Amino acid sequence: MTNKELVRIILKRINKVKILIPIGGLAIAVLMYMFAKNKPVVYSVKSSLYPLSAPADASSATSKISELLGGSGGSKSLSDEANVNIEEVARSRKTREAVVSQRLAIFGNKTIAEILIDDYNRDKSFFAPTIKKSSATVELNSSGAILLEDYYTVKFNKNNLLEIYFSHTNKELITPTSSILVEKISQFYKELKIKKAQLDYDFTQKKVDSLEVVLKTYDNQRIALNNTTLFVPLGKLQYSVPKENLERDKLLVLSQRNSAASNREEALWRLQKVTPTIEILDAPLPPFLENRASKIIYSILGFAMGCILLVFLSIAGVLYRYVNLEVKKKLADTVETSTVTESA
């Protein structure tokens, strides 16, 4: 069978079922329309947070303190890279588990984890696995936290605002869950900032104390040398007390103490003055954005898929026979070639 014959046979087959092709396309289009109509609406809401802080003022204050104490530069131990990232706090599992453990009165005092699992099992596809609600609180919160991760996104916009987008098919769940999410993010961020400032202050205080002990040791050594120096008459052999090494070492430790004191004052300033504050600019309140499946697009795609499917089914037998003949022809040519080669 040549290629021209194959094309002619295919066109004949398509011509025979030309009436059935649009009918099949319409049938699939109706099914896709019903699928889009029954697909749940996804509601979305945006919350905006602005973490208030003053890193520039802190750096300026540190520089002034360092100059007053005789230091040569600003703080080196407290870097911006070590600051708490509110975006990571918002994405953390601890935050998600704290959110899903909360109970909502409007849902019969169920936890958010239970509500998310019930909604997932109701809206899931036929082939998706069912999530069982565990009686253990830890396992239940863990399952709810995994589900919650897919329902919200966190990012910073160009104005340095933290934007939280929460989406779900349950409209009544949007506002309470988003509000609790914002509350937990703010709470954990403040706790981590205060904890970090406290740890910075404790570390610098211990360093200053240890350097003070070293300075007192040098002072005690110098006092001991002064008390044991023997004065001899003029013209006699005199002994030089090695105080120069003590002075040099003391100046080195004194410089380190001044730098540590500068860091301690900065840590104390952050602990007392830079109290982390988060301002909610956009509260998660209605109206919500609605994402509905387009019935027209689904219908058009269904019609195209139905027509293509019926065309393929009508010519599948012809294509199968053509491929079968070509394979047999290739095998026959291969056998003939090998026979000629052996006889030669």
Short mmCIF file of C-alpha atoms in Angstrom, two decimals:
data_model
loop_
_atom_site.label_atom_id
_atom_site.label_comp_id
_atom_site.label_asym_id
_atom_site.label_seq_id
_atom_site.Cartn_x
_atom_site.Cartn_y
_atom_site.Cartn_z
CA MET A 1 0.00 0.00 0.00
CA THR A 2 1.48 3.32 -1.10
CA ASN A 3 1.18 6.57 0.76
CA LYS A 4 -1.32 7.95 -1.79
CA GLU A 5 -3.52 4.90 -1.36
CA LEU A 6 -3.34 5.28 2.42
CA VAL A 7 -4.43 8.92 2.23
CA ARG A 8 -7.27 8.05 -0.13
CA ILE A 9 -8.55 5.30 2.19
CA ILE A 10 -8.33 7.60 5.23
CA LEU A 11 -10.31 10.32 3.49
CA LYS A 12 -12.97 7.78 2.51
CA ARG A 13 -13.27 6.57 6.10
CA ILE A 14 -13.56 10.13 7.41
CA ASN A 15 -16.18 10.92 4.73
CA LYS A 16 -18.29 7.98 5.89
CA VAL A 17 -18.42 9.22 9.50
CA LYS A 18 -18.46 12.94 8.81
CA ILE A 19 -21.87 13.26 10.43
CA LEU A 20 -20.84 11.35 13.56
CA ILE A 21 -17.71 13.46 14.14
CA PRO A 22 -19.48 16.71 15.14
CA ILE A 23 -22.06 14.71 17.09
CA GLY A 24 -19.30 13.08 19.11
CA GLY A 25 -17.63 16.45 19.55
CA LEU A 26 -20.87 17.92 20.88
CA ALA A 27 -21.28 15.02 23.28
CA ILE A 28 -17.80 15.56 24.75
CA ALA A 29 -18.42 19.32 24.81
CA VAL A 30 -21.56 18.79 26.91
CA LEU A 31 -19.64 16.60 29.33
CA MET A 32 -16.88 19.21 29.68
CA TYR A 33 -19.49 21.92 30.17
CA MET A 34 -21.08 19.97 33.03
CA PHE A 35 -17.64 19.35 34.50
CA ALA A 36 -16.82 23.08 34.46
CA LYS A 37 -20.25 23.92 35.88
CA ASN A 38 -19.84 21.53 38.82
CA LYS A 39 -16.23 22.52 39.48
CA PRO A 40 -16.09 24.42 42.81
CA VAL A 41 -15.34 28.15 42.81
CA VAL A 42 -11.99 29.12 44.35
CA TYR A 43 -12.17 32.24 46.54
CA SER A 44 -9.02 34.29 47.21
CA VAL A 45 -8.15 37.13 49.57
CA LYS A 46 -5.00 39.19 50.10
CA SER A 47 -3.58 40.35 53.43
CA SER A 48 -0.73 42.86 53.67
CA LEU A 49 1.67 43.17 56.59
CA TYR A 50 4.36 45.78 57.20
CA PRO A 51 7.03 44.89 59.78
CA LEU A 52 8.13 48.14 61.44
CA SER A 53 11.80 48.41 62.42
CA ALA A 54 14.63 50.91 62.31
CA PRO A 55 17.88 49.21 61.22
CA ALA A 56 19.35 52.47 59.93
CA ASP A 57 18.94 54.19 63.31
CA ALA A 58 20.44 51.18 65.05
CA SER A 59 23.54 51.33 62.86
CA SER A 60 23.88 55.07 63.46
CA ALA A 61 23.55 54.61 67.21
CA THR A 62 26.14 51.85 67.15
CA SER A 63 28.62 54.07 65.31
CA LYS A 64 28.21 56.85 67.87
CA ILE A 65 28.65 54.47 70.79
CA SER A 66 31.74 52.98 69.20
CA GLU A 67 33.28 56.43 68.73
CA LEU A 68 32.57 57.43 72.33
CA LEU A 69 34.14 54.23 73.65
CA GLY A 70 37.21 54.66 71.51
CA GLY A 71 36.45 51.88 69.05
CA SER A 72 37.67 52.05 65.48
CA GLY A 73 34.48 50.87 63.78
CA GLY A 74 30.90 49.81 64.12
CA SER A 75 29.43 46.58 65.34
CA LYS A 76 30.73 43.45 63.67
CA SER A 77 28.90 40.67 65.48
CA LEU A 78 25.30 41.78 64.86
CA SER A 79 24.84 41.60 61.09
CA ASP A 80 21.75 42.10 58.94
CA GLU A 81 22.12 38.57 57.61
CA ALA A 82 21.28 37.21 61.05
CA ASN A 83 17.99 39.07 61.28
CA VAL A 84 14.74 37.15 61.48
CA ASN A 85 13.08 36.71 58.07
CA ILE A 86 9.32 37.16 58.41
CA GLU A 87 8.77 35.46 55.05
CA GLU A 88 10.35 32.24 56.33
CA VAL A 89 8.36 32.52 59.54
CA ALA A 90 5.17 32.73 57.48
CA ARG A 91 6.06 29.58 55.53
CA SER A 92 7.27 27.56 58.50
CA ARG A 93 5.59 24.37 59.61
CA LYS A 94 5.34 25.69 63.16
CA THR A 95 3.16 28.56 61.95
CA ARG A 96 0.95 26.28 59.85
CA GLU A 97 0.43 23.79 62.68
CA ALA A 98 -0.44 26.62 65.07
CA VAL A 99 -3.05 27.88 62.60
CA VAL A 100 -4.74 24.55 61.88
CA SER A 101 -4.96 23.71 65.60
CA GLN A 102 -7.37 26.62 66.19
CA ARG A 103 -11.09 25.92 66.54
CA LEU A 104 -13.79 27.88 64.72
CA ALA A 105 -17.17 28.39 66.38
CA ILE A 106 -18.98 28.94 63.07
CA PHE A 107 -18.02 25.38 62.02
CA GLY A 108 -19.30 23.64 65.14
CA ASN A 109 -16.08 24.23 67.11
CA LYS A 110 -14.08 22.08 64.67
CA THR A 111 -10.38 22.70 64.21
CA ILE A 112 -9.19 24.19 60.95
CA ALA A 113 -7.31 20.94 60.29
CA GLU A 114 -10.56 18.95 60.44
CA ILE A 115 -12.33 21.44 58.16
CA LEU A 116 -9.52 21.35 55.59
CA ILE A 117 -9.49 17.55 55.55
CA ASP A 118 -13.29 17.35 55.17
CA ASP A 119 -13.26 19.86 52.29
CA TYR A 120 -10.38 18.06 50.60
CA ASN A 121 -12.11 14.68 50.77
CA ARG A 122 -15.33 16.22 49.42
CA ASP A 123 -13.74 18.02 46.45
CA LYS A 124 -10.94 15.60 45.57
CA SER A 125 -10.82 13.79 42.26
CA PHE A 126 -11.77 10.14 41.96
CA PHE A 127 -8.16 8.93 41.78
CA ALA A 128 -6.82 11.14 44.60
CA PRO A 129 -6.20 9.39 47.94
CA THR A 130 -8.51 10.03 50.88
CA ILE A 131 -7.04 11.68 53.97
CA LYS A 132 -8.20 10.16 57.24
CA LYS A 133 -8.75 12.33 60.29
CA SER A 134 -6.53 10.98 63.04
CA SER A 135 -7.70 10.97 66.64
CA ALA A 136 -4.21 12.03 67.72
CA THR A 137 -3.84 15.80 67.84
CA VAL A 138 -0.24 15.82 66.60
CA GLU A 139 -1.01 13.72 63.52
CA LEU A 140 -4.19 15.69 62.81
CA ASN A 141 -2.34 19.02 62.94
CA SER A 142 0.45 17.60 60.78
CA SER A 143 -2.03 16.56 58.07
CA GLY A 144 -3.79 19.90 58.25
CA ALA A 145 -0.49 21.79 58.01
CA ILE A 146 0.44 19.90 54.84
CA LEU A 147 -2.91 20.81 53.27
CA LEU A 148 -2.69 24.44 54.39
CA GLU A 149 0.65 24.87 52.63
CA ASP A 150 -1.07 24.52 49.24
CA TYR A 151 -3.74 27.10 50.04
CA TYR A 152 -1.62 30.20 50.66
CA THR A 153 1.45 31.97 49.26
CA VAL A 154 3.71 34.58 50.82
CA LYS A 155 5.87 37.16 49.05
CA PHE A 156 7.29 40.66 49.39
CA ASN A 157 6.16 43.26 46.88
CA LYS A 158 8.25 46.13 45.54
CA ASN A 159 7.16 48.37 48.44
CA ASN A 160 8.54 45.91 51.02
CA LEU A 161 5.06 44.81 52.09
CA LEU A 162 4.51 41.18 53.00
CA GLU A 163 1.54 39.93 50.99
CA ILE A 164 -0.32 36.77 52.02
CA TYR A 165 -2.70 35.25 49.46
CA PHE A 166 -5.12 32.65 50.81
CA SER A 167 -7.36 30.65 48.45
CA HIS A 168 -9.98 27.99 49.16
CA THR A 169 -13.27 26.66 47.87
CA ASN A 170 -15.02 27.16 51.23
CA LYS A 171 -16.03 30.82 51.30
CA GLU A 172 -16.86 30.82 55.02
CA LEU A 173 -13.35 29.58 55.84
CA ILE A 174 -11.47 32.41 54.09
CA THR A 175 -11.69 35.26 56.61
CA PRO A 176 -11.20 33.35 59.91
CA THR A 177 -8.32 31.26 58.60
CA SER A 178 -6.57 34.25 57.01
CA SER A 179 -6.99 36.27 60.20
CA ILE A 180 -5.53 33.50 62.34
CA LEU A 181 -2.68 33.07 59.84
CA VAL A 182 -1.84 36.78 60.05
CA GLU A 183 -2.07 36.67 63.85
CA LYS A 184 0.29 33.68 64.18
CA ILE A 185 2.81 35.10 61.72
CA SER A 186 2.90 38.38 63.67
CA GLN A 187 3.13 36.60 67.03
CA PHE A 188 5.97 34.25 66.06
CA TYR A 189 7.86 37.03 64.28
CA LYS A 190 7.74 39.24 67.37
CA GLU A 191 8.78 36.38 69.66
CA LEU A 192 11.74 35.47 67.45
CA LYS A 193 12.87 39.10 67.16
CA ILE A 194 12.73 39.57 70.95
CA LYS A 195 14.45 36.23 71.55
CA LYS A 196 17.23 37.07 69.11
CA ALA A 197 17.76 40.49 70.69
CA GLN A 198 17.94 38.87 74.14
CA LEU A 199 20.46 36.27 72.94
CA ASP A 200 22.58 39.00 71.32
CA TYR A 201 22.60 41.00 74.54
CA ASP A 202 23.44 37.97 76.71
CA PHE A 203 26.29 37.00 74.37
CA THR A 204 27.84 40.47 74.30
CA GLN A 205 27.43 40.85 78.07
CA LYS A 206 29.32 37.59 78.69
CA LYS A 207 32.07 38.70 76.32
CA VAL A 208 32.46 42.05 78.07
CA ASP A 209 32.57 40.32 81.47
CA SER A 210 35.25 37.88 80.33
CA LEU A 211 37.39 40.69 78.92
CA GLU A 212 37.00 42.65 82.15
CA VAL A 213 38.37 39.64 84.01
CA VAL A 214 41.40 39.60 81.69
CA LEU A 215 42.00 43.33 82.26
CA LYS A 216 41.86 42.84 86.03
CA THR A 217 44.39 40.03 85.69
CA TYR A 218 46.81 42.36 83.88
CA ASP A 219 46.29 45.03 86.55
CA ASN A 220 46.99 42.52 89.31
CA GLN A 221 50.17 41.40 87.55
CA ARG A 222 51.36 45.00 87.29
CA ILE A 223 50.62 45.64 90.96
CA ALA A 224 52.54 42.50 91.89
CA LEU A 225 55.54 43.66 89.83
CA ASN A 226 55.48 47.09 91.47
CA ASN A 227 55.37 45.57 94.94
CA THR A 228 58.32 43.25 94.27
CA THR A 229 60.65 45.80 92.56
CA LEU A 230 63.93 46.30 94.53
CA PHE A 231 65.57 49.73 94.43
CA VAL A 232 69.40 49.76 94.65
CA PRO A 233 71.84 52.64 95.24
CA LEU A 234 72.83 54.87 92.33
CA GLY A 235 75.63 53.46 90.24
CA LYS A 236 74.78 49.93 91.06
CA LEU A 237 73.30 47.39 88.62
CA GLN A 238 69.58 48.05 88.11
CA TYR A 239 66.98 45.58 86.90
CA SER A 240 64.27 46.65 84.39
CA VAL A 241 60.79 45.31 85.15
CA PRO A 242 59.17 43.91 81.92
CA LYS A 243 56.05 46.14 82.10
CA GLU A 244 56.06 46.99 78.39
CA ASN A 245 54.60 43.59 77.44
CA LEU A 246 51.84 43.99 80.01
CA GLU A 247 50.94 47.45 78.66
CA ARG A 248 50.80 46.19 75.09
CA ASP A 249 48.63 43.20 75.94
CA LYS A 250 46.38 45.34 78.08
CA LEU A 251 45.83 47.85 75.26
CA LEU A 252 44.91 45.01 72.89
CA VAL A 253 42.38 43.54 75.32
CA LEU A 254 41.08 47.05 76.10
CA SER A 255 40.35 47.60 72.39
CA GLN A 256 38.47 44.29 72.27
CA ARG A 257 36.54 45.26 75.39
CA ASN A 258 35.50 48.56 73.83
CA SER A 259 34.29 46.81 70.68
CA ALA A 260 32.36 44.27 72.75
CA ALA A 261 30.85 47.08 74.83
CA SER A 262 29.74 48.76 71.61
CA ASN A 263 28.03 45.53 70.52
CA ARG A 264 26.45 45.20 73.94
CA GLU A 265 25.00 48.69 73.81
CA GLU A 266 23.59 48.01 70.34
CA ALA A 267 22.04 44.74 71.54
CA LEU A 268 20.57 46.54 74.54
CA TRP A 269 19.22 49.29 72.28
CA ARG A 270 17.53 46.70 70.06
CA LEU A 271 16.12 44.86 73.04
CA GLN A 272 14.67 47.97 74.69
CA LYS A 273 13.85 50.30 71.80
CA VAL A 274 13.38 48.28 68.62
CA THR A 275 10.30 46.42 69.76
CA PRO A 276 9.06 44.51 66.69
CA THR A 277 5.77 45.90 65.48
CA ILE A 278 3.66 44.64 62.59
CA GLU A 279 0.98 46.78 61.03
CA ILE A 280 -1.87 45.07 59.13
CA LEU A 281 -2.56 47.22 56.07
CA ASP A 282 -4.99 44.95 54.19
CA ALA A 283 -7.25 42.83 56.37
CA PRO A 284 -8.64 39.57 54.91
CA LEU A 285 -12.22 40.79 54.52
CA PRO A 286 -14.80 40.49 51.69
CA PRO A 287 -15.23 41.00 48.80
CA PHE A 288 -13.16 38.03 47.67
CA LEU A 289 -11.68 37.33 44.28
CA GLU A 290 -13.50 34.47 42.54
CA ASN A 291 -11.80 32.04 40.20
CA ARG A 292 -14.42 30.12 38.21
CA ALA A 293 -13.80 27.53 35.51
CA SER A 294 -14.73 28.98 32.10
CA LYS A 295 -17.62 26.89 30.66
CA ILE A 296 -17.01 28.24 27.15
CA ILE A 297 -13.33 27.30 27.10
CA TYR A 298 -14.04 23.86 28.52
CA SER A 299 -16.80 23.32 25.92
CA ILE A 300 -14.57 24.35 23.01
CA LEU A 301 -11.78 22.09 24.22
CA GLY A 302 -14.28 19.25 24.68
CA PHE A 303 -15.66 19.67 21.15
CA ALA A 304 -12.14 19.65 19.65
CA MET A 305 -11.13 16.62 21.71
CA GLY A 306 -14.32 14.75 20.73
CA CYS A 307 -13.81 15.39 16.99
CA ILE A 308 -10.16 14.34 17.13
CA LEU A 309 -11.05 11.22 19.10
CA LEU A 310 -13.74 10.11 16.62
CA VAL A 311 -11.47 10.75 13.62
CA PHE A 312 -8.75 8.66 15.22
CA LEU A 313 -11.13 5.83 16.05
CA SER A 314 -12.49 5.79 12.47
CA ILE A 315 -9.04 5.43 10.89
CA ALA A 316 -7.40 3.32 13.60
CA GLY A 317 -8.04 0.05 11.70
CA VAL A 318 -6.55 1.40 8.46
CA LEU A 319 -3.47 2.70 10.26
CA TYR A 320 -3.02 -0.62 12.05
CA ARG A 321 -3.12 -2.60 8.81
CA TYR A 322 -0.75 -0.17 7.10
CA VAL A 323 1.78 -0.39 9.93
CA ASN A 324 1.44 -4.19 10.00
CA LEU A 325 2.14 -4.46 6.25
CA GLU A 326 5.15 -2.17 6.51
CA VAL A 327 6.61 -4.20 9.37
CA LYS A 328 6.17 -7.48 7.47
CA LYS A 329 7.76 -5.94 4.38
CA LYS A 330 10.77 -4.81 6.38
CA LEU A 331 11.17 -8.24 7.95
CA ALA A 332 10.95 -9.91 4.51
CA ASP A 333 13.61 -7.58 3.11
CA THR A 334 15.85 -8.31 6.07
CA VAL A 335 15.49 -12.08 5.66
CA GLU A 336 16.15 -11.86 1.90
CA THR A 337 19.26 -9.77 2.47
CA SER A 338 20.65 -12.20 5.02
CA THR A 339 19.96 -15.17 2.68
CA VAL A 340 21.84 -13.54 -0.19
CA THR A 341 24.75 -12.75 2.11
CA GLU A 342 25.01 -16.37 3.33
CA SER A 343 24.85 -17.81 -0.21
CA ALA A 344 27.63 -15.45 -1.34
#
